[in-house]
Short mmCIF file of N, CA and C in Angstrom, two decimals:
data_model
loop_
_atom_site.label_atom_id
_atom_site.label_comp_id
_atom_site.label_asym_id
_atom_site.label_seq_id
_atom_site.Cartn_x
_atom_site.Cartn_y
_atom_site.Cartn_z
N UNK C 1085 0.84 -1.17 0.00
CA UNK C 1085 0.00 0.00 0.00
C UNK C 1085 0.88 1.23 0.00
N UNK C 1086 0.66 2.56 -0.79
CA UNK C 1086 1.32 3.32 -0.74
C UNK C 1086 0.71 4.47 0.17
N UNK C 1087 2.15 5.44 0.08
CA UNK C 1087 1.50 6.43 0.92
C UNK C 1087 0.79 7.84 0.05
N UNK C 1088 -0.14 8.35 0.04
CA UNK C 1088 -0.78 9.06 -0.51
C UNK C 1088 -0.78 10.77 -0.18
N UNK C 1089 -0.96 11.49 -1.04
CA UNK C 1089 -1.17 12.89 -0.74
C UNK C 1089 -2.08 13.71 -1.28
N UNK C 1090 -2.31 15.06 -0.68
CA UNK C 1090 -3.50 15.67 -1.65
C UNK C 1090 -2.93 15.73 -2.83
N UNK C 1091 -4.26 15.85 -3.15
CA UNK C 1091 -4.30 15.56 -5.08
C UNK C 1091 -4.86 16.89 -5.67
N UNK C 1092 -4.22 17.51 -6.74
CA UNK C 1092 -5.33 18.87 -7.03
C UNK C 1092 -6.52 18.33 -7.70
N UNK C 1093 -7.96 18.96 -7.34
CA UNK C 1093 -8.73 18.39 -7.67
C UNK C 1093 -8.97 18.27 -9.60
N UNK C 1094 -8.57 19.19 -10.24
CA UNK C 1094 -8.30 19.17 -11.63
C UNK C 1094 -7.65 18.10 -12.47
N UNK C 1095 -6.44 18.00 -12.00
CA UNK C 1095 -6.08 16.42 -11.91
C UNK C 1095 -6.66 15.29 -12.14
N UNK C 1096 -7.14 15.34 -10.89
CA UNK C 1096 -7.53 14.21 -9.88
C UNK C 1096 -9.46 13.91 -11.03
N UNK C 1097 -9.55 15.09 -11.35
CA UNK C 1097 -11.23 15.11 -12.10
C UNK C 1097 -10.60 14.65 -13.51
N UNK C 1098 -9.57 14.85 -14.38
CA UNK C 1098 -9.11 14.49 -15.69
C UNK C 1098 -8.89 12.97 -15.75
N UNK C 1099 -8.04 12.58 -14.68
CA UNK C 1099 -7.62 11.34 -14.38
C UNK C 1099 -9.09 10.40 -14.51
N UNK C 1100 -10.13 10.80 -13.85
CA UNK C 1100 -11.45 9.83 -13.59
C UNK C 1100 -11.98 10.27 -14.66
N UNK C 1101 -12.55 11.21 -15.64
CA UNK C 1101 -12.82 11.68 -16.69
C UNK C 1101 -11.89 10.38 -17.71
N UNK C 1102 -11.25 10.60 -17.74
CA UNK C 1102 -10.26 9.24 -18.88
C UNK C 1102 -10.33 7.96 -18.23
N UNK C 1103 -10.48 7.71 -17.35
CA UNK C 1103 -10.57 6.36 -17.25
C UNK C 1103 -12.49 5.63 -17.34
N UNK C 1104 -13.18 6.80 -17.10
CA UNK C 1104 -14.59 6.65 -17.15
C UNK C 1104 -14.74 6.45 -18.89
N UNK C 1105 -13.92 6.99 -19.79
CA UNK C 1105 -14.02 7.50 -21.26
C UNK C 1105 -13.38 5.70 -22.23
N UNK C 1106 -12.47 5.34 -21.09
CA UNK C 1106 -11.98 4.12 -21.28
C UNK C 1106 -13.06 2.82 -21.38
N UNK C 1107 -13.39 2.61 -19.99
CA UNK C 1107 -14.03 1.95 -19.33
C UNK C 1107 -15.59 2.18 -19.36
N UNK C 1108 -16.45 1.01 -20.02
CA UNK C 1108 -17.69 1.35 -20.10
C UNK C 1108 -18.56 1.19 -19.10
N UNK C 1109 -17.68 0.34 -17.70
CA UNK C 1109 -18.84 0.30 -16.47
C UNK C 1109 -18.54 1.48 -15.93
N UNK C 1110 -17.87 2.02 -15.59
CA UNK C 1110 -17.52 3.49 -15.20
C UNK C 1110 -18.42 4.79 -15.71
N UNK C 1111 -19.48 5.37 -15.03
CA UNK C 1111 -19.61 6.73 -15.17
C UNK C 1111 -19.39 7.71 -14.23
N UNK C 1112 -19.05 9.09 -14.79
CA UNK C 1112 -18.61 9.92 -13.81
C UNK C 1112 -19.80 10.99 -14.90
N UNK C 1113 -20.50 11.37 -13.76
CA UNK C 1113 -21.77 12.47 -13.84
C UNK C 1113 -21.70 13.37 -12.44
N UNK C 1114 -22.54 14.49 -12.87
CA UNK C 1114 -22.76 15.51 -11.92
C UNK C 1114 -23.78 15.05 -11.00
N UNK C 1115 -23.12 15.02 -9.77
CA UNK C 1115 -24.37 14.34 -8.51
C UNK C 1115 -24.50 15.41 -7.49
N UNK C 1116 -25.44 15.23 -6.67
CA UNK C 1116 -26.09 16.02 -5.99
C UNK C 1116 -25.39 17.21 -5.08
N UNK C 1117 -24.92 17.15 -4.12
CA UNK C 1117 -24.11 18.00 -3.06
C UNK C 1117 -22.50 17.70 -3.36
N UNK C 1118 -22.18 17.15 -4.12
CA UNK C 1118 -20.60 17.14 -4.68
C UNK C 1118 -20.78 17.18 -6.32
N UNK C 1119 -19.83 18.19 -6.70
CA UNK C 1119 -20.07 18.93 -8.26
C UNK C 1119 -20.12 16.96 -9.08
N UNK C 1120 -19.40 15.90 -8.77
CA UNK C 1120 -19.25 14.67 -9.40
C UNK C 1120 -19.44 14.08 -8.68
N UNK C 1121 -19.86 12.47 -9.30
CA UNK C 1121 -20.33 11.31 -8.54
C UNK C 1121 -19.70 10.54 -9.19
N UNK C 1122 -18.88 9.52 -9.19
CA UNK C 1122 -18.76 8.19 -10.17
C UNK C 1122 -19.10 6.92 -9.31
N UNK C 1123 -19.80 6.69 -10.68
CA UNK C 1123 -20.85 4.92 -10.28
C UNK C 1123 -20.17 4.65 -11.64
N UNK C 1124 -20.44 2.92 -10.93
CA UNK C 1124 -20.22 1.80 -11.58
C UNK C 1124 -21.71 1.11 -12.27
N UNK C 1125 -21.71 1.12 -13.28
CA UNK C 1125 -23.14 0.30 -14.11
C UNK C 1125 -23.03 -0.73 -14.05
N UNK C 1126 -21.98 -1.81 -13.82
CA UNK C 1126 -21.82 -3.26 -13.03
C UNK C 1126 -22.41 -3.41 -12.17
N UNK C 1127 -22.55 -3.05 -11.04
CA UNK C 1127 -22.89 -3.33 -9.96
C UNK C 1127 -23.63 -2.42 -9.02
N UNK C 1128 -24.10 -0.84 -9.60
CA UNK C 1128 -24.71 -0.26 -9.78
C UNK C 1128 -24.34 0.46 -8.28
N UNK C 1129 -23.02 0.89 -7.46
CA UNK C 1129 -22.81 1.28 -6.56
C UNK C 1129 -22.20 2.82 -6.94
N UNK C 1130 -22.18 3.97 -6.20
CA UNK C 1130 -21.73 5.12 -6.65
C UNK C 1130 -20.98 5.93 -5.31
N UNK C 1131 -20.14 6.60 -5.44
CA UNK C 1131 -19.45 7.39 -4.47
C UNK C 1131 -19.13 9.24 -4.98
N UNK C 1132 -19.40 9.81 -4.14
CA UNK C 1132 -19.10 11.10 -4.33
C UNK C 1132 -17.76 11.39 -4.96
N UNK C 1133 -17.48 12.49 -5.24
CA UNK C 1133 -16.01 13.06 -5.88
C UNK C 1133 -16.34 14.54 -5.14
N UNK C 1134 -15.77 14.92 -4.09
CA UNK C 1134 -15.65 16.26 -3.40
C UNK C 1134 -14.36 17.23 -4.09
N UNK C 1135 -14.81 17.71 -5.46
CA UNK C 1135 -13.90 18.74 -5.90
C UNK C 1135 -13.89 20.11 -5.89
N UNK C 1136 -14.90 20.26 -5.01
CA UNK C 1136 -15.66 21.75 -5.02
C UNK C 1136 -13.80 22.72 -4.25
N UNK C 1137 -12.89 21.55 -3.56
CA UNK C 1137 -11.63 22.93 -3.39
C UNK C 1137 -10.54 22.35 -4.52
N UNK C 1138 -9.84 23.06 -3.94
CA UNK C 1138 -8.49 23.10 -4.82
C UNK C 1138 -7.16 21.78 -4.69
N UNK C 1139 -7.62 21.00 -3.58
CA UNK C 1139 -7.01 19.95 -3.56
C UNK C 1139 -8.05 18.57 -2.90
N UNK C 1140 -7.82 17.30 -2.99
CA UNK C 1140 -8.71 16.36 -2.70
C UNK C 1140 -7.66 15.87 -1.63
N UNK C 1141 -8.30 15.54 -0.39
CA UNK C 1141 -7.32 14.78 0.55
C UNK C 1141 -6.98 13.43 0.38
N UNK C 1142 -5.94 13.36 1.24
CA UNK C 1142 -5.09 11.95 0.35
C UNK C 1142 -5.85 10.82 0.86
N UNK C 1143 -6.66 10.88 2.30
CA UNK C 1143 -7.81 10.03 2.63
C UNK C 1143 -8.75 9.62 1.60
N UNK C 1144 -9.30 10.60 0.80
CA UNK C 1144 -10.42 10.21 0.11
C UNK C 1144 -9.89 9.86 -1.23
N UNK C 1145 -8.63 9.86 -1.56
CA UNK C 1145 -7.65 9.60 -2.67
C UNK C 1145 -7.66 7.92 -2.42
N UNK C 1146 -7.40 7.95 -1.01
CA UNK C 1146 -7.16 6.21 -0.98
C UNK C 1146 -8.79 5.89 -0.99
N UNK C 1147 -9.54 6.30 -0.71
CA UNK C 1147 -10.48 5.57 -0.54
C UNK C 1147 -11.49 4.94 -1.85
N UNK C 1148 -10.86 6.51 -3.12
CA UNK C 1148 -11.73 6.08 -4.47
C UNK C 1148 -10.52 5.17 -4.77
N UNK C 1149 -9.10 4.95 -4.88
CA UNK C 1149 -8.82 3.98 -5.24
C UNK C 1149 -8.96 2.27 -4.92
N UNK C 1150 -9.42 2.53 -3.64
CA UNK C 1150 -9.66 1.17 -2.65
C UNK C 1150 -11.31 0.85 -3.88
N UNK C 1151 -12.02 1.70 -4.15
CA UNK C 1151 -13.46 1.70 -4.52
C UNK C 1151 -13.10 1.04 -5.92
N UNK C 1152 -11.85 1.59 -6.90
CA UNK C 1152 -11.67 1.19 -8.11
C UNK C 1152 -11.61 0.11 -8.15
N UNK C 1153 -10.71 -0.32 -7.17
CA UNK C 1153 -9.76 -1.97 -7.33
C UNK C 1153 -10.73 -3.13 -6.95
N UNK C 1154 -11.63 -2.19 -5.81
CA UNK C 1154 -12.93 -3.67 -5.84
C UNK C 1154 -13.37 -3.65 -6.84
N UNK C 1155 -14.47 -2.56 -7.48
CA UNK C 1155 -14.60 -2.64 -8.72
C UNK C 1155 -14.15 -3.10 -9.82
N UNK C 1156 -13.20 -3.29 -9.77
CA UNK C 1156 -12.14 -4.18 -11.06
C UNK C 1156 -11.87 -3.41 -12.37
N UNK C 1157 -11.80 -1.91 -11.85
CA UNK C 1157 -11.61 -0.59 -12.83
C UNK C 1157 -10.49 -0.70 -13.19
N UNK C 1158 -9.97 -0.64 -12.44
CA UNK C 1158 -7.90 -0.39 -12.56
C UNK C 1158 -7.45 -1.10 -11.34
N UNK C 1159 -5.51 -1.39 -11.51
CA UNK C 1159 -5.67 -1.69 -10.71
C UNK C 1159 -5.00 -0.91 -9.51
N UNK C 1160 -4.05 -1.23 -8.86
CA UNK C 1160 -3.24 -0.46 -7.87
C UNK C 1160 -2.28 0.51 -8.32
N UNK C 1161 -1.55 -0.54 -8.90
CA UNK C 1161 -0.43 0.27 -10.08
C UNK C 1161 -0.22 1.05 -10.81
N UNK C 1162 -1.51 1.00 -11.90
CA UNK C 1162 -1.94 1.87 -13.03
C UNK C 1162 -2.74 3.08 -11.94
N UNK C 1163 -3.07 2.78 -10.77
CA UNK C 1163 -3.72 4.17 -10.24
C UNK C 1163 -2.73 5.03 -9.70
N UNK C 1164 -1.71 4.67 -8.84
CA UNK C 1164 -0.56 5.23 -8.12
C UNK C 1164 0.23 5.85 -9.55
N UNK C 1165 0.53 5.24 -10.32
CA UNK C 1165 1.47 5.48 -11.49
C UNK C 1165 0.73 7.16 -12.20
N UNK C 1166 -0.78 6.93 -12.51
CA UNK C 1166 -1.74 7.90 -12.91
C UNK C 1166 -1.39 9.07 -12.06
N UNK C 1167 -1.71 9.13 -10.58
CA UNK C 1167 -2.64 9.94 -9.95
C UNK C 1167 -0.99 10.37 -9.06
#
């Protein structure tokens, strides 16, 4: 497991933007109280994307990647290497 840091949220929104563009179970749409949401159409589960500041904390960095890898989006490697 690596160690993680804030992420700028611009980034961090391009990065999931291309891999959603890749990947056809992957959508990333505008959801309710956070400007993005990305859900999975597999399995039909969804998690916020809090980009409304200027950086994303490295907590919630690990946590959409922990969300990818169950998902079977990407895996560890290709996310750390990305992001």
């Amino acid at each position: 497991m690596g160690h993680y840091a804030n992420v700028k949220s611009k980034k961090f929104i391009r990065f999931l933007k291309a891999l959603a563009n890749k990947n056809p179970d992957l959508e990333l749409s505008g959801g309710g109280r956070h400007p993005y949401k990305l859900a999975c159409i597999h399995n039909g589960e969804s998690i916020p994307i809090p980009s409304g500041h200027a950086e994303i904390n490295k907590h919630i960095v690990k946590d959409i990647k922990d969300y990818l890898v169950e998902w079977g989006i990407c895996s560890e490697e290709y996310f750390d290497n990305s992001v």
